[in-house]
GROMACS .gro file of C-alpha atoms in nm:
model
  375
    1UNK     CA    1  -6.798  10.108  -1.527
    2UNK     CA    2  -6.568  10.149  -1.818
    3UNK     CA    3  -6.466  10.487  -1.705
    4UNK     CA    4  -6.379  10.364  -1.364
    5UNK     CA    5  -6.174  10.078  -1.499
    6UNK     CA    6  -5.980  10.303  -1.731
    7UNK     CA    7  -5.914  10.536  -1.445
    8UNK     CA    8  -5.773  10.258  -1.234
    9UNK     CA    9  -5.553  10.138  -1.518
   10UNK     CA   10  -5.413  10.481  -1.569
   11UNK     CA   11  -5.342  10.511  -1.199
   12UNK     CA   12  -5.163  10.184  -1.198
   13UNK     CA   13  -4.949  10.281  -1.493
   14UNK     CA   14  -4.853  10.605  -1.334
   15UNK     CA   15  -4.736  10.446  -1.004
   16UNK     CA   16  -4.354  10.414  -0.990
   17UNK     CA   17  -4.191  10.065  -0.964
   18UNK     CA   18  -4.085   9.972  -0.618
   19UNK     CA   19  -3.767   9.785  -0.723
   20UNK     CA   20  -3.578   9.664  -1.028
   21UNK     CA   21  -3.516   9.282  -1.070
   22UNK     CA   22  -3.180   9.162  -1.191
   23UNK     CA   23  -3.098   8.810  -1.289
   24UNK     CA   24  -2.908   8.611  -1.028
   25UNK     CA   25  -2.684   8.426  -1.273
   26UNK     CA   26  -2.391   8.625  -1.409
   27UNK     CA   27  -2.359   8.689  -1.776
   28UNK     CA   28  -2.137   8.481  -1.996
   29UNK     CA   29  -1.906   8.767  -2.080
   30UNK     CA   30  -1.774   8.835  -1.732
   31UNK     CA   31  -1.773   8.666  -1.391
   32UNK     CA   32  -1.741   8.992  -1.206
   33UNK     CA   33  -2.084   9.128  -1.294
   34UNK     CA   34  -2.235   9.040  -0.957
   35UNK     CA   35  -1.965   9.235  -0.780
   36UNK     CA   36  -2.009   9.544  -1.008
   37UNK     CA   37  -2.377   9.515  -0.960
   38UNK     CA   38  -2.326   9.525  -0.583
   39UNK     CA   39  -2.103   9.835  -0.606
   40UNK     CA   40  -2.315  10.032  -0.859
   41UNK     CA   41  -2.643   9.968  -0.684
   42UNK     CA   42  -2.815  10.262  -0.534
   43UNK     CA   43  -2.949  10.306  -0.182
   44UNK     CA   44  -3.275  10.146  -0.282
   45UNK     CA   45  -3.108   9.843  -0.418
   46UNK     CA   46  -2.874   9.775  -0.123
   47UNK     CA   47  -3.079   9.488   0.017
   48UNK     CA   48  -3.104   9.325  -0.321
   49UNK     CA   49  -2.731   9.367  -0.384
   50UNK     CA   50  -2.650   9.216  -0.045
   51UNK     CA   51  -2.861   8.915  -0.128
   52UNK     CA   52  -2.683   8.877  -0.460
   53UNK     CA   53  -2.344   8.897  -0.287
   54UNK     CA   54  -2.447   8.631  -0.037
   55UNK     CA   55  -2.565   8.408  -0.318
   56UNK     CA   56  -2.236   8.450  -0.506
   57UNK     CA   57  -2.038   8.376  -0.191
   58UNK     CA   58  -2.245   8.064  -0.130
   59UNK     CA   59  -2.187   7.956  -0.487
   60UNK     CA   60  -1.812   8.001  -0.460
   61UNK     CA   61  -1.803   7.820  -0.128
   62UNK     CA   62  -2.012   7.533  -0.269
   63UNK     CA   63  -1.772   7.506  -0.562
   64UNK     CA   64  -1.478   7.485  -0.323
   65UNK     CA   65  -1.657   7.226  -0.112
   66UNK     CA   66  -1.741   7.030  -0.423
   67UNK     CA   67  -1.380   7.037  -0.540
   68UNK     CA   68  -1.253   6.933  -0.197
   69UNK     CA   69  -1.515   6.660  -0.181
   70UNK     CA   70  -1.415   6.529  -0.522
   71UNK     CA   71  -1.047   6.529  -0.419
   72UNK     CA   72  -1.134   6.343  -0.098
   73UNK     CA   73  -1.340   6.090  -0.290
   74UNK     CA   74  -1.056   6.042  -0.538
   75UNK     CA   75  -0.815   5.978  -0.252
   76UNK     CA   76  -1.056   5.730  -0.095
   77UNK     CA   77  -1.106   5.561  -0.429
   78UNK     CA   78  -0.731   5.534  -0.475
   79UNK     CA   79  -0.694   5.385  -0.127
   80UNK     CA   80  -0.975   5.139  -0.195
   81UNK     CA   81  -0.812   5.034  -0.522
   82UNK     CA   82  -0.482   4.975  -0.342
   83UNK     CA   83  -0.657   4.767  -0.076
   84UNK     CA   84  -0.834   4.567  -0.347
   85UNK     CA   85  -0.503   4.498  -0.519
   86UNK     CA   86  -0.352   4.382  -0.189
   87UNK     CA   87  -0.653   4.162  -0.123
   88UNK     CA   88  -0.629   4.017  -0.475
   89UNK     CA   89  -0.265   3.930  -0.414
   90UNK     CA   90  -0.353   3.776  -0.079
   91UNK     CA   91  -0.633   3.572  -0.238
   92UNK     CA   92  -0.396   3.454  -0.511
   93UNK     CA   93  -0.138   3.351  -0.250
   94UNK     CA   94  -0.401   3.168  -0.046
   95UNK     CA   95  -0.531   2.990  -0.356
   96UNK     CA   96  -0.175   2.873  -0.435
   97UNK     CA   97  -0.135   2.752  -0.077
   98UNK     CA   98  -0.466   2.568  -0.102
   99UNK     CA   99  -0.366   2.403  -0.431
  100UNK     CA  100  -0.033   2.297  -0.280
  101UNK     CA  101  -0.208   2.153   0.025
  102UNK     CA  102  -0.455   1.965  -0.193
  103UNK     CA  103  -0.171   1.821  -0.402
  104UNK     CA  104   0.019   1.714  -0.090
  105UNK     CA  105  -0.299   1.559   0.049
  106UNK     CA  106  -0.354   1.363  -0.272
  107UNK     CA  107   0.006   1.241  -0.272
  108UNK     CA  108  -0.021   1.142   0.094
  109UNK     CA  109  -0.347   0.957   0.030
  110UNK     CA  110  -0.195   0.774  -0.267
  111UNK     CA  111   0.113   0.677  -0.066
  112UNK     CA  112  -0.106   0.555   0.219
  113UNK     CA  113  -0.316   0.343  -0.015
  114UNK     CA  114  -0.003   0.204  -0.179
  115UNK     CA  115   0.146   0.119   0.160
  116UNK     CA  116  -0.180  -0.044   0.267
  117UNK     CA  117  -0.192  -0.255  -0.052
  118UNK     CA  118   0.172  -0.350   0.001
  119UNK     CA  119   0.100  -0.460   0.358
  120UNK     CA  120  -0.199  -0.662   0.238
  121UNK     CA  121   0.011  -0.831  -0.030
  122UNK     CA  122   0.284  -0.914   0.221
  123UNK     CA  123   0.026  -1.051   0.463
  124UNK     CA  124  -0.127  -1.267   0.189
  125UNK     CA  125   0.217  -1.392   0.088
  126UNK     CA  126   0.304  -1.479   0.446
  127UNK     CA  127  -0.031  -1.649   0.492
  128UNK     CA  128   0.019  -1.854   0.176
  129UNK     CA  129   0.370  -1.951   0.289
  130UNK     CA  130   0.239  -2.045   0.633
  131UNK     CA  131  -0.039  -2.255   0.482
  132UNK     CA  132   0.212  -2.425   0.255
  133UNK     CA  133   0.440  -2.501   0.549
  134UNK     CA  134   0.143  -2.631   0.745
  135UNK     CA  135   0.044  -2.861   0.460
  136UNK     CA  136   0.401  -2.989   0.429
  137UNK     CA  137   0.421  -3.041   0.804
  138UNK     CA  138   0.098  -3.238   0.796
  139UNK     CA  139   0.236  -3.444   0.509
  140UNK     CA  140   0.550  -3.518   0.713
  141UNK     CA  141   0.338  -3.613   1.012
  142UNK     CA  142   0.134  -3.851   0.795
  143UNK     CA  143   0.453  -4.000   0.655
  144UNK     CA  144   0.604  -4.049   1.001
  145UNK     CA  145   0.282  -4.202   1.128
  146UNK     CA  146   0.280  -4.440   0.831
  147UNK     CA  147   0.642  -4.535   0.900
  148UNK     CA  148   0.568  -4.595   1.268
  149UNK     CA  149   0.270  -4.812   1.172
  150UNK     CA  150   0.488  -5.005   0.931
  151UNK     CA  151   0.755  -5.060   1.196
  152UNK     CA  152   0.491  -5.175   1.443
  153UNK     CA  153   0.359  -5.414   1.183
  154UNK     CA  154   0.710  -5.550   1.125
  155UNK     CA  155   0.764  -5.600   1.497
  156UNK     CA  156   0.421  -5.752   1.557
  157UNK     CA  157   0.444  -5.992   1.264
  158UNK     CA  158   0.777  -6.129   1.391
  159UNK     CA  159   0.696  -6.403   1.644
  160UNK     CA  160   0.884  -6.721   1.745
  161UNK     CA  161   0.628  -6.938   1.569
  162UNK     CA  162   0.617  -6.717   1.261
  163UNK     CA  163   0.935  -6.507   1.243
  164UNK     CA  164   0.975  -6.218   1.004
  165UNK     CA  165   1.261  -6.319   0.777
  166UNK     CA  166   1.311  -5.958   0.669
  167UNK     CA  167   1.382  -5.848   1.028
  168UNK     CA  168   1.577  -6.158   1.131
  169UNK     CA  169   1.773  -6.293   0.833
  170UNK     CA  170   2.004  -6.479   1.071
  171UNK     CA  171   1.722  -6.727   1.140
  172UNK     CA  172   1.732  -6.853   0.784
  173UNK     CA  173   1.937  -7.157   0.694
  174UNK     CA  174   2.265  -7.093   0.515
  175UNK     CA  175   2.136  -7.262   0.201
  176UNK     CA  176   1.834  -7.032   0.181
  177UNK     CA  177   1.989  -6.720   0.318
  178UNK     CA  178   1.988  -6.429   0.081
  179UNK     CA  179   2.241  -6.152   0.125
  180UNK     CA  180   2.074  -5.817   0.194
  181UNK     CA  181   2.243  -5.495   0.270
  182UNK     CA  182   2.045  -5.266   0.499
  183UNK     CA  183   1.666  -5.268   0.510
  184UNK     CA  184   1.400  -5.153   0.274
  185UNK     CA  185   1.171  -4.871   0.383
  186UNK     CA  186   0.942  -4.663   0.175
  187UNK     CA  187   0.921  -4.290   0.252
  188UNK     CA  188   0.594  -4.221   0.069
  189UNK     CA  189   0.386  -3.945   0.220
  190UNK     CA  190   0.076  -4.159   0.199
  191UNK     CA  191   0.166  -4.510   0.315
  192UNK     CA  192   0.458  -4.739   0.395
  193UNK     CA  193   0.524  -5.045   0.181
  194UNK     CA  194   0.657  -5.356   0.353
  195UNK     CA  195   0.870  -5.579   0.135
  196UNK     CA  196   0.982  -5.932   0.204
  197UNK     CA  197   1.166  -6.190   0.000
  198UNK     CA  198   0.970  -6.484  -0.127
  199UNK     CA  199   1.042  -6.797   0.076
  200UNK     CA  200   1.002  -7.018  -0.229
  201UNK     CA  201   1.248  -6.821  -0.444
  202UNK     CA  202   1.560  -6.992  -0.563
  203UNK     CA  203   1.879  -6.898  -0.374
  204UNK     CA  204   2.077  -6.623  -0.537
  205UNK     CA  205   2.454  -6.608  -0.537
  206UNK     CA  206   2.608  -6.360  -0.299
  207UNK     CA  207   2.730  -6.065  -0.498
  208UNK     CA  208   2.877  -5.733  -0.411
  209UNK     CA  209   2.758  -5.418  -0.579
  210UNK     CA  210   3.024  -5.185  -0.717
  211UNK     CA  211   2.960  -4.815  -0.751
  212UNK     CA  212   3.137  -4.535  -0.933
  213UNK     CA  213   3.044  -4.169  -0.919
  214UNK     CA  214   2.951  -4.013  -1.249
  215UNK     CA  215   3.135  -3.680  -1.264
  216UNK     CA  216   2.866  -3.499  -1.468
  217UNK     CA  217   2.578  -3.611  -1.247
  218UNK     CA  218   2.776  -3.539  -0.931
  219UNK     CA  219   2.870  -3.189  -1.054
  220UNK     CA  220   2.505  -3.113  -1.129
  221UNK     CA  221   2.402  -3.239  -0.785
  222UNK     CA  222   2.671  -3.031  -0.612
  223UNK     CA  223   2.561  -2.719  -0.801
  224UNK     CA  224   2.200  -2.782  -0.700
  225UNK     CA  225   2.298  -2.858  -0.338
  226UNK     CA  226   2.455  -2.512  -0.297
  227UNK     CA  227   2.113  -2.349  -0.347
  228UNK     CA  228   1.851  -2.626  -0.344
  229UNK     CA  229   1.523  -2.550  -0.517
  230UNK     CA  230   1.225  -2.739  -0.657
  231UNK     CA  231   1.234  -2.545  -0.982
  232UNK     CA  232   1.261  -2.796  -1.265
  233UNK     CA  233   1.453  -2.551  -1.484
  234UNK     CA  234   1.786  -2.628  -1.313
  235UNK     CA  235   2.007  -2.884  -1.488
  236UNK     CA  236   1.994  -3.137  -1.202
  237UNK     CA  237   1.614  -3.161  -1.176
  238UNK     CA  238   1.564  -3.112  -1.550
  239UNK     CA  239   1.763  -3.429  -1.620
  240UNK     CA  240   1.573  -3.628  -1.355
  241UNK     CA  241   1.238  -3.504  -1.488
  242UNK     CA  242   1.330  -3.609  -1.841
  243UNK     CA  243   1.494  -3.941  -1.758
  244UNK     CA  244   1.305  -4.068  -1.450
  245UNK     CA  245   1.004  -3.872  -1.323
  246UNK     CA  246   0.843  -3.819  -1.664
  247UNK     CA  247   0.862  -4.184  -1.780
  248UNK     CA  248   0.772  -4.315  -1.433
  249UNK     CA  249   0.450  -4.111  -1.415
  250UNK     CA  250   0.356  -4.152  -1.780
  251UNK     CA  251   0.043  -4.371  -1.786
  252UNK     CA  252  -0.206  -4.464  -2.055
  253UNK     CA  253  -0.461  -4.210  -1.933
  254UNK     CA  254  -0.273  -3.894  -2.026
  255UNK     CA  255  -0.510  -3.643  -1.868
  256UNK     CA  256  -0.513  -3.824  -1.533
  257UNK     CA  257  -0.134  -3.873  -1.558
  258UNK     CA  258  -0.084  -3.495  -1.575
  259UNK     CA  259  -0.301  -3.448  -1.266
  260UNK     CA  260  -0.110  -3.718  -1.077
  261UNK     CA  261   0.226  -3.564  -1.170
  262UNK     CA  262   0.114  -3.219  -1.052
  263UNK     CA  263  -0.018  -3.364  -0.724
  264UNK     CA  264   0.310  -3.552  -0.664
  265UNK     CA  265   0.512  -3.234  -0.729
  266UNK     CA  266   0.290  -3.028  -0.497
  267UNK     CA  267   0.279  -3.301  -0.230
  268UNK     CA  268  -0.102  -3.317  -0.237
  269UNK     CA  269  -0.150  -3.680  -0.344
  270UNK     CA  270  -0.287  -3.936  -0.097
  271UNK     CA  271  -0.281  -4.316  -0.125
  272UNK     CA  272  -0.503  -4.526   0.097
  273UNK     CA  273  -0.594  -4.895   0.104
  274UNK     CA  274  -0.939  -5.009  -0.006
  275UNK     CA  275  -1.138  -5.248   0.210
  276UNK     CA  276  -1.213  -5.561   0.013
  277UNK     CA  277  -1.557  -5.608   0.166
  278UNK     CA  278  -1.686  -5.255   0.103
  279UNK     CA  279  -1.692  -5.035  -0.204
  280UNK     CA  280  -1.661  -4.662  -0.153
  281UNK     CA  281  -1.883  -4.411  -0.323
  282UNK     CA  282  -1.716  -4.264  -0.630
  283UNK     CA  283  -1.790  -3.902  -0.719
  284UNK     CA  284  -1.660  -3.933  -1.073
  285UNK     CA  285  -1.763  -4.167  -1.349
  286UNK     CA  286  -1.667  -4.534  -1.331
  287UNK     CA  287  -1.466  -4.502  -1.651
  288UNK     CA  288  -1.251  -4.218  -1.513
  289UNK     CA  289  -1.211  -4.348  -1.157
  290UNK     CA  290  -1.182  -4.717  -1.235
  291UNK     CA  291  -1.288  -4.969  -0.974
  292UNK     CA  292  -1.168  -5.255  -0.757
  293UNK     CA  293  -1.121  -5.461  -1.073
  294UNK     CA  294  -1.000  -5.191  -1.312
  295UNK     CA  295  -0.702  -4.952  -1.285
  296UNK     CA  296  -0.788  -4.587  -1.353
  297UNK     CA  297  -0.435  -4.501  -1.474
  298UNK     CA  298  -0.361  -4.792  -1.706
  299UNK     CA  299  -0.721  -4.875  -1.800
  300UNK     CA  300  -0.641  -5.247  -1.768
  301UNK     CA  301  -0.843  -5.501  -1.569
  302UNK     CA  302  -0.637  -5.542  -1.253
  303UNK     CA  303  -0.711  -5.607  -0.888
  304UNK     CA  304  -0.688  -5.266  -0.722
  305UNK     CA  305  -0.625  -5.269  -0.349
  306UNK     CA  306  -0.545  -4.898  -0.324
  307UNK     CA  307  -0.695  -4.572  -0.438
  308UNK     CA  308  -0.561  -4.217  -0.466
  309UNK     CA  309  -0.704  -3.868  -0.417
  310UNK     CA  310  -0.563  -3.553  -0.577
  311UNK     CA  311  -0.563  -3.258  -0.340
  312UNK     CA  312  -0.904  -3.161  -0.206
  313UNK     CA  313  -1.101  -3.277  -0.511
  314UNK     CA  314  -1.268  -3.564  -0.323
  315UNK     CA  315  -1.253  -3.798  -0.626
  316UNK     CA  316  -1.107  -4.144  -0.570
  317UNK     CA  317  -0.911  -4.324  -0.842
  318UNK     CA  318  -0.843  -4.696  -0.806
  319UNK     CA  319  -0.490  -4.801  -0.903
  320UNK     CA  320  -0.317  -5.132  -0.959
  321UNK     CA  321  -0.009  -5.245  -0.754
  322UNK     CA  322   0.222  -5.162  -1.045
  323UNK     CA  323   0.090  -4.805  -1.075
  324UNK     CA  324   0.103  -4.768  -0.700
  325UNK     CA  325   0.472  -4.871  -0.700
  326UNK     CA  326   0.550  -4.612  -0.970
  327UNK     CA  327   0.370  -4.334  -0.783
  328UNK     CA  328   0.532  -4.435  -0.454
  329UNK     CA  329   0.881  -4.432  -0.609
  330UNK     CA  330   0.825  -4.078  -0.740
  331UNK     CA  331   0.686  -3.969  -0.400
  332UNK     CA  332   0.995  -4.109  -0.228
  333UNK     CA  333   1.223  -3.906  -0.453
  334UNK     CA  334   1.034  -3.580  -0.404
  335UNK     CA  335   1.015  -3.633  -0.027
  336UNK     CA  336   1.392  -3.676  -0.003
  337UNK     CA  337   1.453  -3.373  -0.226
  338UNK     CA  338   1.227  -3.162  -0.003
  339UNK     CA  339   1.413  -3.281   0.306
  340UNK     CA  340   1.742  -3.167   0.153
  341UNK     CA  341   1.591  -2.831   0.055
  342UNK     CA  342   1.461  -2.775   0.408
  343UNK     CA  343   1.796  -2.867   0.564
  344UNK     CA  344   1.669  -3.182   0.740
  345UNK     CA  345   1.933  -3.414   0.589
  346UNK     CA  346   2.265  -3.399   0.779
  347UNK     CA  347   2.489  -3.616   0.564
  348UNK     CA  348   2.791  -3.591   0.346
  349UNK     CA  349   2.730  -3.469  -0.009
  350UNK     CA  350   2.842  -3.797  -0.160
  351UNK     CA  351   2.607  -3.999   0.063
  352UNK     CA  352   2.316  -3.775  -0.034
  353UNK     CA  353   2.413  -3.817  -0.401
  354UNK     CA  354   2.404  -4.197  -0.377
  355UNK     CA  355   2.068  -4.185  -0.200
  356UNK     CA  356   1.933  -3.976  -0.488
  357UNK     CA  357   2.075  -4.230  -0.736
  358UNK     CA  358   1.907  -4.512  -0.543
  359UNK     CA  359   1.573  -4.334  -0.560
  360UNK     CA  360   1.623  -4.279  -0.932
  361UNK     CA  361   1.688  -4.652  -0.973
  362UNK     CA  362   1.362  -4.729  -0.791
  363UNK     CA  363   1.173  -4.509  -1.035
  364UNK     CA  364   1.341  -4.678  -1.332
  365UNK     CA  365   1.262  -5.027  -1.201
  366UNK     CA  366   0.902  -4.931  -1.127
  367UNK     CA  367   0.867  -4.793  -1.478
  368UNK     CA  368   0.998  -5.126  -1.619
  369UNK     CA  369   0.732  -5.313  -1.420
  370UNK     CA  370   0.931  -5.436  -1.119
  371UNK     CA  371   0.756  -5.387  -0.787
  372UNK     CA  372   0.774  -5.569  -0.452
  373UNK     CA  373   0.508  -5.811  -0.336
  374UNK     CA  374   0.265  -5.694  -0.071
  375UNK     CA  375   0.221  -5.885   0.256
   0.00000   0.00000   0.00000
């Protein structure tokens, strides 16, 4: 067995090699080794040399393809970068447009809200003015109704058996006749007072009243008449407030006096008679509102035939005839002033001035305690 194996090994060593293997990769020293290898190869190595040439050609072609592919990819990358830059610019422009639109929308919304608030304010102002005019119109209607009632009472109370000496002074005897100029009528917004001379009074001598216009007062009235207003800061009304309205409406109960003055200025005070046989329900305390036998303004025990209400409070305050005369005189003045402001008085300036002076005299007399007797 050993001899046979050694024999086979020797035979195998003696057999010539079929071909010689060369490395496919070229050497580092030269790139042209594959080509020299292909040229120097013998007839037995032609097939192997051809394969090596094909491999080298494939390698060169793959290198070219790789280079061209890399150039193409670089060009595509460059184009993509340009497109991205353009898209970034477009996005930036669109974002600016969006910001501008949002700002314009906010400004438009703010202007719309401001316009809406302005319209609401104007509507509220007009509504308040309309309500004020309605209240004044109702006050005028109440005043006119009270005047009509008073005139009816004057006409009804004048009969042949019992004549009204105020309406028909010519029926009086010459010895008892009292000279009267015009007629007395109260313009209070709440009620009309009817005055008559006492039949038992002593005859008074006939006298004629002389009048002279005060230049300072007349100048103040003319200045106010050019632009009439109810603002007490003007010189005309400021003087009347200090000299007449303030003292006339200054009662012992200071807190209630302030409320009465404000109601008279705002034309929200109401005077109504009190039935002698029935007592109304008072919402306030008896000390504050008084009673049929106690005046709420002076705090003195007096017979109170009238009561007042201030606005919509619903509280009734009983007042004496003297306090009623003072409040009525102030109401008469403010009513006439409002008529002038609203353009309802069509008279000469001097006549209006003397009517204002007459109303001021009524307030002064009422403050001093003079008031007409009630029928």
